[in-house]
Amino acid sequence: MSVLAGLEVAQIGGGLAAAVCGRLFADVGARVGCIDGDTSTPLACHLNHGKTVVSADPAAARAAIAAADLIVCEGRPRELRAQEYSLDALRRINQTAAILAISPFGQTGQKADDPATDLTLFFASGIARMLTGQVDDLREAPIRPVGEQSAFIGGIAAACAGMHAVMAGVTHPGPMIDVSIQEALATLTITELARAGLSGKSWSRKRLTDGNGATVCILPARDGYAAISPRDDRQWAAWLTVMGSPDWAKDPRFAAKSDRVANWDALHALMSAWSRHYDKQSIANMAQAAHVPSFPLREPAEQLGSPQLAHRNFYRPLDIGGPTIDAPGPPFGLRVAKSDKKVARDRLGDAAACNQKNGRGDGAMPLAGIRVLDFSWVIAGPTATRYLAAMGAEVIKVEAPGRGDPGRASELHTVLGQAKRSIVLDLKKPDAIAAARALAARSDVLVENFATGVMDRLGLGADALHKVNPDLVYVSASGLGRTGPEAHAVAYGTLLQCYAGFAGLNRHPGVPPRVGLAWLDPMCGLMLAFITAVALWHRRRTGGVARVDFSMLEAMLWTMAEPLLAEQLGAPPQPVGNRSNQYASHGAYRCAGDDEWISLAVADDEEWRRLCTIIPALLPLAPLGFAQRCEQRQTIDDTLAAWALPQAAAAAAQELLHAGIPAAALATSRDLVGCHHLRERGFWDAHGGGVLPGLPWRASFGRISGPAPGLGADTDTVLRDLLDISPDRIAALRQSGALG
């Protein structure tokens, strides 16, 4: 769907993160001109496929840059200054375009020029500590995920920031965006960052009780593994029925969730004894039939033949010099209807006036005057609407009475609820439904991530609300999309990581798979904020109103392009831990102290020789070339492990960085809170006696911040100011239970 038809993007250089960013824009219809792009690998070919290759002729490149609405480049400050198209040169060529610079650590700060790779960025951001979940043995090295994920997360964050910069350029020409891949990765663990910033506590990699297994776990099956997530007492009771109500089900050790956590090892062994008798798909089918979230752990090859993905036309043909293969397409499920632009303009003015009244007015902000009705909860949706609020939108969070969003039980709401307003509506009450419909009639965007069919049954589905507000951008996020044979499957992000094949590949050879951190949800939050800004740009430009049917599974697979392509090119992906076919040496090594590690990556022969001068035991191997180093990998790894073991990780990393070798100590969340580089860049915002993490980009137009609202704190104000409901009527609604 060409919703960005007419938008011109110039992508400069061969950086993977810039290519990911450009891929997202091209996927939704922008014309992306690729200047000096890379096609040396299947992944690079896929990311740059369908873009306009700009001639090497300098005049053609300058013309493409001059015509661009958005310019995307990638590199450390020193690298960008040395290029023909430096940031200053780009601005001289085009004074009005948004310029987006992506780099490992940002364009400012003491680490800005440090070298980095995919592996070292995962260590520097702290994600390597959490990727595969808690471990039983701390001698197991932390790892990076499969498929150049630092480039994907950095590129998605850049696309999100870049689209909002394009929106800002309407009233604030020439905005600048500085994207740090380290910060983009770090914000994937937003709860842990907030907890460390507010309390000083940091997540332990060592498993003490269940390692979150009582919430979501992996069970062995006859032909692999299946993941299950019976999160509450009702789902647990249903799961026991699936297992045939075994005798041990009445054991008091497993009665309540707290009991299951305390006795997890015994419980997992009993469930595993049952699960080994069934194949993985049968376990998932039985669980889903009982409304217990469950999926098999699939290999990437199994997703290539998925009926669900075929129904949604997810794959698209890609020719990279051989047989045509299937490449992942965008996960947005877009369709567009006509809109009444005059109604849209009238409502924008109303929303802008409301923002001014509440002290949020800033005409330079990308989403100033936009009102978002937010029915989302937990992580993915609230992350998206947090970015929308930070970019100037008025976000009205609709919560159920009682406890509200489950994120309120942790630091999650404290950080994701920033600068939003909260109202309580009991959607089981007709009057509450009527209020929700009236609010939707005066909003620009609605975001929801309920199970498929829930909003339609409430009379709040896209088709129903389009009748009362034909200009409403309706954004749905679900596990597998709203259409297709699996649309009604009960899903959570961590389970979809298993289903996509991500969890199965992110491990050392011979180590059973673990669920790991909730990676997919925050990544989807960035994608959802991006596509919302895209839809608003399209409505402003053409009057067309987008309906977004976002699939989290498709988003996960979109970022797993490398293993999906490798599968079809005769190189089925396997778990490799920290091994690399691109670097030698490349790995993680334990240092002195409790769970201290250093990561390093040697890109070329010159870096190898510099490493050998730092580690005398390697000097006899200094003449080795890349192929020889790969042959001697085990000997080299043993030497590096012996060198690292007595070292302080931070000091060792600094010595390597000083020599120009990419390296990073394994960061904790507390390390990130105390990081002078992040403080210098303004990543942390003061909050009470602590700090909260900011956005993974710096924008010349800033960002909106503010405290997270209490449950229902703005109910009366919103109903009075937006719907003109009298105090007496509000009191009657509250008495009836419609407002909780």
XYZ file of C-alpha atoms in Angstrom:
740
model
C 0.000 0.000 0.000
C 1.570 3.286 -1.166
C 0.456 5.484 1.697
C 3.728 7.441 1.503
C 3.494 8.059 -2.249
C 5.023 11.469 -2.837
C 7.498 11.284 0.048
C 11.136 11.402 -1.058
C 13.819 9.723 1.061
C 17.565 9.813 0.375
C 19.472 6.921 1.957
C 23.211 7.493 1.937
C 25.888 4.826 2.290
C 25.962 1.123 3.007
C 25.061 1.054 6.696
C 22.684 -1.765 7.616
C 20.648 0.308 10.085
C 20.137 3.022 7.454
C 19.083 0.301 4.992
C 16.555 -1.064 7.523
C 15.175 2.439 7.998
C 14.905 2.950 4.246
C 13.271 -0.491 3.863
C 10.441 0.512 6.220
C 9.807 3.720 4.269
C 9.899 1.889 0.932
C 7.545 -0.788 2.284
C 4.789 1.789 2.726
C 5.311 3.599 -0.556
C 7.995 6.242 -0.140
C 10.437 6.710 -3.009
C 13.806 5.822 -1.470
C 16.884 6.886 -3.409
C 19.874 4.739 -2.458
C 23.228 6.523 -2.784
C 26.260 4.203 -2.519
C 24.069 1.387 -1.173
C 25.309 -2.089 -0.324
C 24.273 -5.276 -2.141
C 27.171 -7.500 -1.045
C 25.078 -9.934 1.047
C 21.594 -11.464 0.687
C 20.399 -9.370 3.637
C 21.715 -6.152 2.099
C 20.111 -7.082 -1.241
C 16.765 -7.612 0.478
C 16.955 -4.382 2.470
C 17.793 -2.317 -0.615
C 15.512 -4.138 -3.052
C 12.976 -1.910 -4.791
C 14.768 1.305 -3.929
C 15.952 3.701 -6.626
C 19.673 3.270 -7.212
C 21.092 6.749 -7.609
C 23.901 7.073 -10.133
C 27.465 7.466 -8.902
C 27.476 10.750 -10.807
C 27.823 13.455 -8.097
C 25.277 15.663 -9.852
C 22.635 12.906 -9.691
C 23.374 12.263 -6.018
C 23.139 15.960 -5.181
C 19.839 16.198 -7.050
C 18.407 13.277 -5.068
C 19.528 14.848 -1.794
C 18.142 18.251 -2.801
C 14.727 16.730 -3.606
C 14.476 14.659 -0.403
C 11.993 15.230 2.404
C 14.110 12.979 4.644
C 17.845 12.223 4.446
C 19.124 9.108 6.226
C 22.822 8.508 6.899
C 24.780 6.246 9.209
C 28.152 6.590 10.878
C 30.098 7.804 13.872
C 30.744 11.589 13.989
C 34.327 11.167 12.788
C 33.181 8.996 9.887
C 30.396 11.354 8.836
C 32.703 14.382 8.936
C 35.132 12.588 6.615
C 32.469 11.700 4.044
C 31.700 13.734 0.964
C 28.153 14.130 2.260
C 28.851 15.256 5.814
C 25.963 16.539 7.910
C 27.016 20.116 7.159
C 27.232 19.366 3.431
C 23.802 17.749 3.467
C 22.327 20.818 5.113
C 23.934 23.111 2.530
C 22.390 21.027 -0.257
C 18.942 20.813 1.350
C 17.930 23.344 3.990
C 14.409 22.053 4.638
C 14.664 18.255 4.723
C 14.715 16.313 7.971
C 18.196 14.848 8.462
C 18.511 11.582 10.358
C 21.908 10.372 11.584
C 22.229 6.817 12.942
C 25.306 5.725 14.867
C 26.319 3.203 17.538
C 26.391 5.703 20.426
C 24.912 8.889 18.965
C 26.522 11.969 17.474
C 27.411 13.511 20.848
C 28.861 12.299 24.123
C 32.177 10.819 25.199
C 31.549 7.464 23.484
C 30.292 8.911 20.200
C 33.369 7.858 18.208
C 33.867 4.458 19.838
C 33.898 1.574 17.346
C 31.110 -0.990 17.736
C 29.603 -4.093 16.184
C 26.357 -5.978 16.617
C 27.864 -8.062 19.440
C 29.445 -5.208 21.383
C 26.304 -3.078 21.131
C 24.278 -5.835 22.761
C 26.781 -5.908 25.617
C 26.994 -2.110 25.915
C 23.183 -1.782 26.003
C 22.721 -4.509 28.634
C 20.458 -6.568 26.359
C 22.928 -9.467 26.196
C 22.347 -10.030 29.926
C 18.618 -10.551 29.448
C 18.169 -11.876 25.920
C 17.768 -15.560 26.803
C 16.395 -15.129 30.312
C 17.947 -16.216 33.583
C 20.515 -19.009 33.573
C 21.370 -21.796 36.018
C 25.127 -21.499 35.457
C 26.785 -18.091 35.210
C 29.602 -19.658 33.222
C 27.217 -19.622 30.262
C 28.237 -16.614 28.196
C 25.659 -13.926 27.369
C 24.945 -13.792 23.635
C 23.670 -11.585 20.861
C 20.502 -12.557 18.933
C 20.335 -13.943 15.430
C 20.139 -11.770 12.339
C 21.974 -8.430 12.874
C 19.285 -7.265 15.268
C 21.128 -4.129 16.412
C 20.767 -2.822 12.852
C 17.074 -3.732 12.789
C 16.268 -2.123 16.136
C 18.371 0.938 15.313
C 16.771 1.212 11.874
C 13.221 0.833 13.186
C 13.852 3.482 15.860
C 15.294 5.715 13.150
C 12.265 5.224 10.903
C 9.947 6.082 13.791
C 11.920 9.217 14.644
C 12.370 10.109 10.975
C 8.663 9.934 10.168
C 7.882 12.205 13.086
C 10.624 14.576 11.922
C 8.934 14.708 8.515
C 5.688 15.613 10.300
C 7.531 18.278 12.309
C 9.043 19.731 9.148
C 5.665 21.167 8.178
C 6.039 23.889 10.824
C 9.720 23.474 11.756
C 11.793 23.156 8.534
C 15.059 21.276 8.640
C 14.718 19.179 11.809
C 17.706 17.097 12.923
C 17.478 13.634 14.482
C 20.306 11.814 16.256
C 19.636 8.085 16.760
C 21.812 6.012 19.103
C 21.618 2.257 18.489
C 22.801 1.631 22.061
C 19.869 3.667 23.401
C 17.399 2.040 21.015
C 18.479 -1.386 22.260
C 18.504 -0.344 25.920
C 14.902 0.892 25.764
C 13.735 -2.616 24.859
C 14.049 -3.338 28.595
C 12.141 -0.246 29.642
C 10.815 -1.731 32.901
C 14.287 -2.776 34.038
C 15.700 0.628 33.141
C 12.925 2.391 35.056
C 13.411 0.112 38.077
C 17.151 0.769 38.113
C 16.612 4.501 37.652
C 14.110 4.770 40.490
C 15.401 2.207 42.985
C 18.954 1.368 41.994
C 18.023 -2.325 41.656
C 19.342 -4.359 38.751
C 18.116 -7.623 37.221
C 20.133 -10.734 38.083
C 21.128 -13.159 35.330
C 21.240 -16.035 37.819
C 17.987 -18.014 38.113
C 16.831 -18.202 41.729
C 13.284 -19.614 41.561
C 11.231 -20.043 38.402
C 12.983 -17.547 36.149
C 9.503 -16.305 35.148
C 8.598 -19.848 34.082
C 5.292 -19.795 35.950
C 4.246 -17.036 33.538
C 5.655 -18.422 30.294
C 7.814 -21.500 29.778
C 9.087 -23.985 27.215
C 8.283 -27.695 27.437
C 10.011 -30.530 25.569
C 7.876 -32.288 22.957
C 8.272 -35.435 20.923
C 9.531 -33.423 17.932
C 10.949 -30.299 19.528
C 9.496 -27.831 21.989
C 6.264 -26.000 22.768
C 5.798 -22.787 24.743
C 2.862 -22.248 27.110
C 1.691 -19.272 29.131
C -1.067 -20.065 31.679
C -0.696 -16.720 33.449
C -3.671 -16.605 35.797
C -5.590 -19.090 37.931
C -8.293 -19.594 35.286
C -5.735 -20.413 32.598
C -3.821 -22.666 34.995
C -6.982 -24.643 35.737
C -7.632 -24.981 32.000
C -4.056 -26.147 31.439
C -4.437 -28.840 34.087
C -7.487 -30.070 32.187
C -5.455 -30.170 28.962
C -2.927 -32.413 30.740
C -5.742 -34.750 31.811
C -6.086 -33.458 35.395
C -3.061 -35.409 36.705
C -2.961 -36.611 40.303
C -0.238 -34.105 41.166
C -2.573 -31.233 40.197
C -3.945 -31.302 43.763
C -0.488 -31.049 45.323
C -0.483 -27.958 47.580
C 3.002 -27.122 46.259
C 1.319 -25.986 43.035
C -1.940 -24.506 44.339
C -1.281 -20.782 43.854
C 1.039 -19.032 41.442
C 3.393 -18.142 44.293
C 3.568 -21.847 45.143
C 4.328 -22.734 41.537
C 7.119 -20.162 41.502
C 8.634 -21.543 44.713
C 8.468 -25.162 43.494
C 9.144 -24.542 39.837
C 11.783 -27.212 39.202
C 9.529 -29.994 40.456
C 6.551 -28.618 38.533
C 8.447 -28.244 35.266
C 9.690 -31.827 35.530
C 6.130 -33.126 35.975
C 4.792 -31.111 33.026
C 7.749 -32.210 30.890
C 7.042 -35.864 31.638
C 3.574 -35.324 30.144
C 4.613 -33.114 27.199
C 7.250 -35.530 25.861
C 4.455 -37.857 24.756
C 3.023 -35.301 22.276
C 4.303 -33.428 19.262
C 4.717 -29.672 19.633
C 1.817 -28.618 17.404
C -0.598 -30.962 19.218
C 0.351 -29.422 22.571
C -0.286 -25.938 21.198
C -3.568 -26.984 19.582
C -4.883 -28.564 22.787
C -3.877 -25.520 24.820
C -5.382 -22.996 22.388
C -8.638 -24.977 22.317
C -8.776 -24.453 26.101
C -7.941 -20.726 25.648
C -4.472 -21.204 27.128
C -1.861 -19.213 25.175
C 0.541 -21.640 23.518
C 2.603 -22.042 20.342
C 5.162 -24.536 19.083
C 8.764 -23.451 18.736
C 9.190 -23.343 15.004
C 12.188 -23.322 12.728
C 12.250 -20.449 10.196
C 11.578 -23.007 7.422
C 8.245 -23.891 9.021
C 7.070 -20.280 8.763
C 7.731 -20.197 5.017
C 4.760 -22.540 4.465
C 2.412 -20.897 6.980
C -1.262 -20.781 5.840
C -1.751 -17.736 8.079
C 1.043 -15.804 6.380
C -0.117 -16.957 2.946
C -3.626 -15.679 3.706
C -2.209 -12.281 4.609
C 0.141 -12.163 1.578
C 3.075 -11.577 3.880
C 5.859 -12.849 1.642
C 6.937 -11.202 -1.595
C 9.235 -12.517 -4.334
C 12.895 -11.521 -4.254
C 15.457 -12.212 -6.977
C 19.039 -11.872 -5.788
C 20.820 -13.411 -8.740
C 19.494 -16.946 -8.434
C 16.149 -18.636 -7.913
C 13.365 -16.339 -6.760
C 12.837 -16.665 -3.020
C 10.305 -15.388 -0.484
C 11.268 -12.259 1.424
C 9.306 -10.908 4.402
C 6.946 -8.046 3.689
C 5.637 -5.298 5.983
C 3.449 -6.271 8.977
C 0.996 -3.374 8.810
C -2.070 -4.854 7.084
C -2.950 -1.471 5.581
C -6.127 -0.498 3.820
C -7.267 3.051 3.092
C -10.695 4.680 2.922
C -11.731 8.150 1.835
C -12.031 10.931 4.383
C -13.725 14.300 4.780
C -10.702 16.606 5.023
C -12.765 19.540 6.302
C -13.934 17.477 9.299
C -10.338 16.477 9.934
C -9.190 20.107 9.907
C -11.962 21.162 12.282
C -11.089 18.418 14.755
C -7.356 19.181 14.587
C -8.095 22.730 15.643
C -10.230 21.466 18.535
C -7.493 19.099 19.715
C -4.840 21.786 19.401
C -6.932 24.126 21.556
C -7.312 21.394 24.183
C -3.551 20.801 24.189
C -2.937 24.513 24.724
C -5.405 24.546 27.604
C -3.558 21.674 29.290
C -0.138 23.243 28.882
C 0.907 20.868 26.109
C 0.709 23.197 23.158
C 3.804 23.449 20.973
C 3.276 24.121 17.310
C 6.733 22.771 16.501
C 5.968 19.300 17.827
C 5.241 16.732 15.100
C 1.850 15.659 16.475
C 0.643 18.952 17.944
C -3.134 19.018 17.646
C -3.512 15.241 17.290
C -5.744 13.383 19.744
C -5.190 9.656 20.364
C -7.757 7.457 22.086
C -5.674 4.681 23.636
C -7.343 1.352 24.475
C -4.026 -0.526 24.570
C -2.460 -2.138 27.599
C 0.715 -3.788 28.975
C 3.698 -3.115 26.622
C 3.350 -2.908 22.827
C 0.455 -0.453 22.531
C 1.404 1.703 25.546
C 4.964 1.929 24.193
C 3.617 3.225 20.881
C 1.336 5.768 22.511
C 4.146 6.863 24.815
C 6.133 7.852 21.711
C 3.063 9.603 20.272
C 2.629 11.578 23.504
C 6.321 12.477 23.508
C 5.885 13.816 19.968
C 3.090 16.144 21.074
C -0.115 14.135 20.716
C -2.840 14.351 23.342
C -3.154 10.722 24.451
C -6.250 9.687 26.404
C -5.673 6.297 28.002
C -8.888 4.324 28.528
C -8.658 1.834 31.404
C -10.961 -0.622 33.089
C -12.093 -0.041 36.681
C -10.248 -1.782 39.482
C -6.539 -2.170 38.777
C -6.509 -0.635 35.292
C -3.617 -1.454 33.004
C -1.578 -4.385 34.426
C 1.481 -2.224 33.821
C 0.488 -0.248 36.909
C 1.655 -3.184 39.045
C 5.283 -2.354 38.175
C 7.371 0.582 36.990
C 5.997 0.002 33.485
C 3.176 2.530 33.751
C 5.456 5.064 35.433
C 7.563 5.266 32.288
C 5.090 4.368 29.507
C 2.274 6.463 30.949
C 4.249 9.693 30.784
C 2.411 12.754 29.463
C -0.861 10.844 28.973
C -4.309 11.380 30.483
C -6.238 8.515 32.096
C -9.950 7.883 32.110
C -11.860 4.887 33.471
C -14.714 3.351 31.483
C -16.388 0.059 32.299
C -16.975 -1.196 28.769
C -19.489 -3.721 30.072
C -21.881 -0.782 30.587
C -23.833 0.739 27.655
C -23.256 4.288 28.914
C -19.507 3.692 28.958
C -19.640 2.382 25.387
C -21.575 5.492 24.382
C -18.921 7.716 25.981
C -16.162 5.804 24.184
C -17.924 6.228 20.845
C -18.360 9.939 21.486
C -14.655 10.299 22.304
C -13.722 8.378 19.166
C -15.845 10.812 17.176
C -13.590 13.622 18.404
C -10.266 11.830 18.033
C -7.756 11.451 15.217
C -6.313 8.058 16.126
C -7.553 5.012 18.033
C -5.049 2.377 19.194
C -6.152 -0.996 20.593
C -4.577 -4.400 21.214
C -7.476 -6.481 22.520
C -8.009 -10.049 21.346
C -9.469 -10.344 17.847
C -13.211 -9.637 17.857
C -13.445 -7.861 21.232
C -13.749 -4.295 19.906
C -16.253 -5.401 17.261
C -18.452 -7.076 19.899
C -18.379 -3.860 21.927
C -19.518 -1.810 18.951
C -16.116 -0.085 18.872
C -14.654 -1.819 15.836
C -13.168 0.055 12.903
C -16.238 -0.230 10.664
C -18.619 0.898 13.402
C -16.520 3.905 14.399
C -15.857 4.888 10.793
C -19.579 5.682 10.595
C -19.328 8.238 13.421
C -15.870 9.473 12.451
C -14.806 8.788 8.853
C -11.442 10.488 9.539
C -10.380 8.210 12.396
C -7.066 6.390 11.902
C -7.787 3.006 13.498
C -4.740 1.015 14.647
C -5.158 -2.577 15.813
C -2.255 -4.658 17.090
C -2.654 -8.392 17.574
C -0.542 -11.506 17.696
C -1.211 -12.769 14.171
C -3.425 -10.108 12.619
C -7.201 -9.730 12.469
C -7.689 -12.011 9.458
C -6.615 -15.519 8.534
C -7.003 -19.032 9.974
C -4.972 -18.210 13.108
C -6.397 -14.743 13.765
C -8.188 -15.834 16.938
C -5.190 -17.576 18.536
C -4.437 -16.312 22.040
C -0.947 -14.807 21.879
C 1.626 -12.853 23.849
C 4.828 -11.337 22.495
C 7.122 -13.803 24.260
C 5.176 -16.745 22.820
C 5.389 -15.258 19.337
C 9.176 -15.021 19.734
C 9.054 -18.794 20.175
C 6.630 -19.336 17.292
C 8.679 -17.249 14.858
C 11.863 -19.212 15.526
C 13.630 -16.357 17.302
C 13.894 -18.037 20.719
C 15.051 -21.318 19.233
C 18.002 -19.710 17.432
C 19.129 -17.444 20.282
C 21.183 -19.957 22.247
C 24.494 -21.715 22.426
C 24.722 -25.035 20.555
C 23.495 -27.854 22.779
C 21.727 -25.552 25.248
C 17.910 -25.954 25.403
C 15.951 -22.878 24.287
C 14.636 -20.361 26.808
C 11.910 -17.769 26.310
C 14.042 -14.760 27.217
C 13.090 -11.133 27.595
C 9.947 -9.586 26.114
C 11.784 -8.395 23.011
C 8.936 -8.275 20.524
C 6.517 -6.002 22.409
C 8.716 -2.883 22.698
C 9.980 -3.359 19.146
C 6.369 -3.433 17.936
C 5.771 -0.230 19.903
C 8.302 1.543 17.678
C 6.734 0.104 14.524
C 3.236 1.099 15.635
C 4.309 4.673 16.389
C 5.953 4.795 12.952
C 2.901 3.575 11.048
C 0.605 5.904 13.004
C 2.678 8.901 11.910
C 2.664 7.509 8.357
C -1.137 7.292 8.412
C -1.466 10.846 9.720
C 0.881 12.160 7.013
C -1.183 10.357 4.379
C -4.448 11.753 5.737
C -3.034 15.267 5.809
C -1.714 15.001 2.259
C -4.491 13.089 0.464
C -7.464 12.820 2.800
C -7.171 9.033 2.783
C -7.726 7.341 6.147
C -5.677 4.251 6.941
C -6.853 1.193 8.810
C -3.856 -0.596 10.371
C -4.166 -4.344 11.053
C -0.757 -4.949 12.639
C 0.574 -8.492 13.119
C 3.218 -8.971 15.806
C 4.284 -12.298 14.293
C 4.868 -10.614 10.947
C 6.850 -7.854 12.656
C 9.067 -10.477 14.297
C 9.641 -12.232 10.986
C 10.284 -8.907 9.210
C 13.307 -8.482 11.467
C 14.365 -12.108 10.937
C 15.044 -11.573 7.249
C 18.603 -12.919 7.427
C 17.753 -16.428 8.729
C 14.668 -16.613 6.479
C 16.769 -15.829 3.412
C 19.560 -18.174 4.514
C 17.040 -21.007 4.851
C 16.074 -20.654 1.196
C 19.626 -20.184 -0.059
C 20.782 -23.556 1.206
C 22.247 -22.506 4.559
C 19.637 -23.410 7.211
C 20.289 -21.276 10.320
C 21.469 -23.041 13.459
C 22.128 -21.810 17.005
C 25.738 -20.574 17.029
C 25.982 -18.562 20.246
C 28.529 -15.787 19.674
C 30.289 -17.353 16.688
C 30.558 -15.198 13.551
C 31.400 -15.780 9.895
C 32.204 -12.091 9.480
C 34.690 -11.442 12.294
C 37.684 -13.331 13.655
C 38.041 -13.099 16.544
C 34.540 -12.609 17.863
C 33.182 -13.607 21.245
C 32.492 -13.002 24.923
C 34.910 -13.839 27.713
C 34.432 -13.962 31.458
C 36.330 -11.421 33.558
C 37.079 -10.983 37.258
C 34.070 -10.359 39.496
C 30.510 -11.624 39.704
C 29.146 -12.275 36.192
C 31.522 -9.786 34.555
C 32.125 -10.277 30.822
C 33.836 -8.564 27.932
C 32.860 -8.813 24.272
C 35.121 -8.032 21.339
C 35.084 -8.265 17.561
C 38.066 -8.080 15.198
C 37.023 -6.783 11.788
C 40.268 -6.949 9.795
C 43.941 -7.890 9.829
C 45.041 -4.518 11.175
C 42.727 -4.781 14.173
C 43.993 -8.326 14.720
C 47.603 -7.153 14.856
C 46.668 -4.424 17.349
C 44.908 -7.022 19.511
C 48.019 -9.201 19.447
C 50.145 -6.320 20.753
C 47.769 -5.955 23.729
C 47.746 -9.695 24.479
C 51.345 -11.007 24.255
C 50.210 -14.644 24.197
C 48.643 -13.942 20.784
C 51.815 -12.482 19.220
C 52.878 -15.783 17.595
C 49.525 -15.741 15.767
C 49.784 -12.116 14.597
C 50.573 -13.034 10.956
C 47.361 -15.084 10.579
C 44.813 -13.908 8.037
C 41.045 -14.185 8.402
C 40.712 -17.751 7.110
C 43.585 -18.957 9.265
C 42.141 -17.274 12.326
C 38.855 -19.078 11.719
C 40.750 -22.372 11.576
C 42.525 -21.510 14.833
C 39.361 -20.181 16.496
C 39.417 -22.513 19.499
C 43.080 -21.813 20.282
C 42.481 -18.079 19.993
C 39.351 -18.258 22.148
C 41.220 -20.174 24.841
C 43.974 -17.540 24.840
C 41.480 -14.684 25.032
C 39.590 -16.415 27.856
C 42.813 -16.793 29.855
C 43.699 -13.121 29.262
C 40.228 -11.861 30.248
C 39.680 -13.905 33.394
C 41.798 -11.786 35.793
C 40.824 -8.500 34.106
C 38.289 -5.914 35.215
C 35.813 -5.934 32.324
C 35.389 -2.161 32.033
C 39.148 -1.507 32.086
C 39.848 -4.246 29.552
C 37.149 -2.912 27.231
C 38.575 0.601 27.487
C 42.061 -0.643 26.585
C 40.719 -2.368 23.486
C 38.619 0.636 22.464
C 41.650 2.891 22.848
C 43.370 0.636 20.297
C 40.411 0.973 17.925
C 39.079 -2.543 18.522
C 35.289 -2.842 19.044
C 34.726 -4.029 22.618
C 32.233 -3.624 25.445
C 31.834 -4.819 28.998
C 28.518 -6.471 29.832
C 26.393 -3.605 31.173
C 23.772 -3.865 33.901
C 20.811 -1.527 34.132
C 22.534 0.164 37.068
C 25.603 0.694 34.883
C 23.420 2.456 32.328
C 21.901 4.691 34.999
C 25.389 5.761 36.054
C 26.770 6.028 32.507
C 28.304 9.493 31.986
C 27.823 9.202 28.223
C 24.066 8.635 28.530
C 23.750 11.393 31.125
C 25.640 13.762 28.855
C 23.277 12.947 25.998
C 20.190 13.644 28.096
C 18.918 10.072 27.872
C 17.766 10.104 31.511
C 14.973 12.354 32.819
C 14.735 13.341 36.467
C 11.778 11.763 38.265
C 11.273 12.203 41.997
C 14.455 11.034 43.654
C 15.587 9.043 40.622
C 15.531 9.027 36.844
C 13.483 7.530 34.018
C 14.758 6.566 30.554
C 13.962 8.937 27.712
C 13.620 8.298 23.981
C 16.195 6.478 21.845
C 16.737 9.602 19.743
C 17.565 13.281 20.191
C 15.439 15.637 18.076
C 16.019 19.317 17.408
C 12.332 19.934 18.220
C 12.615 18.182 21.601
C 10.057 15.955 23.249
C 7.073 16.315 25.582
C 7.357 14.846 29.049
C 5.144 14.740 32.105
C 4.116 12.400 34.929
C 2.092 9.268 34.344
C -1.518 9.795 35.438
C -3.259 8.064 38.309
C -5.987 5.609 37.372
C -8.944 7.638 36.093
C -7.344 10.925 37.169
C -8.680 12.762 34.111
C -12.089 11.105 33.710
C -14.187 14.058 34.793
C -12.086 16.637 32.952
C -12.098 14.724 29.666
C -15.847 14.052 29.758
C -16.569 17.667 30.655
C -14.203 19.382 28.210
C -14.474 17.075 25.201
C -18.042 15.783 25.460
C -19.626 18.722 27.285
C -21.090 16.399 29.938
C -22.343 18.214 33.015
C -21.058 17.467 36.541
C -24.473 16.056 37.496
C -24.474 13.702 34.526
C -20.877 12.607 35.316
C -21.972 11.851 38.886
C -24.889 9.795 37.567
C -22.583 7.866 35.251
C -20.295 7.111 38.157
C -23.238 5.997 40.271
C -24.335 3.618 37.510
C -20.875 2.042 37.388
C -20.072 3.262 33.872
C -17.027 5.120 35.238
C -15.981 2.394 37.666
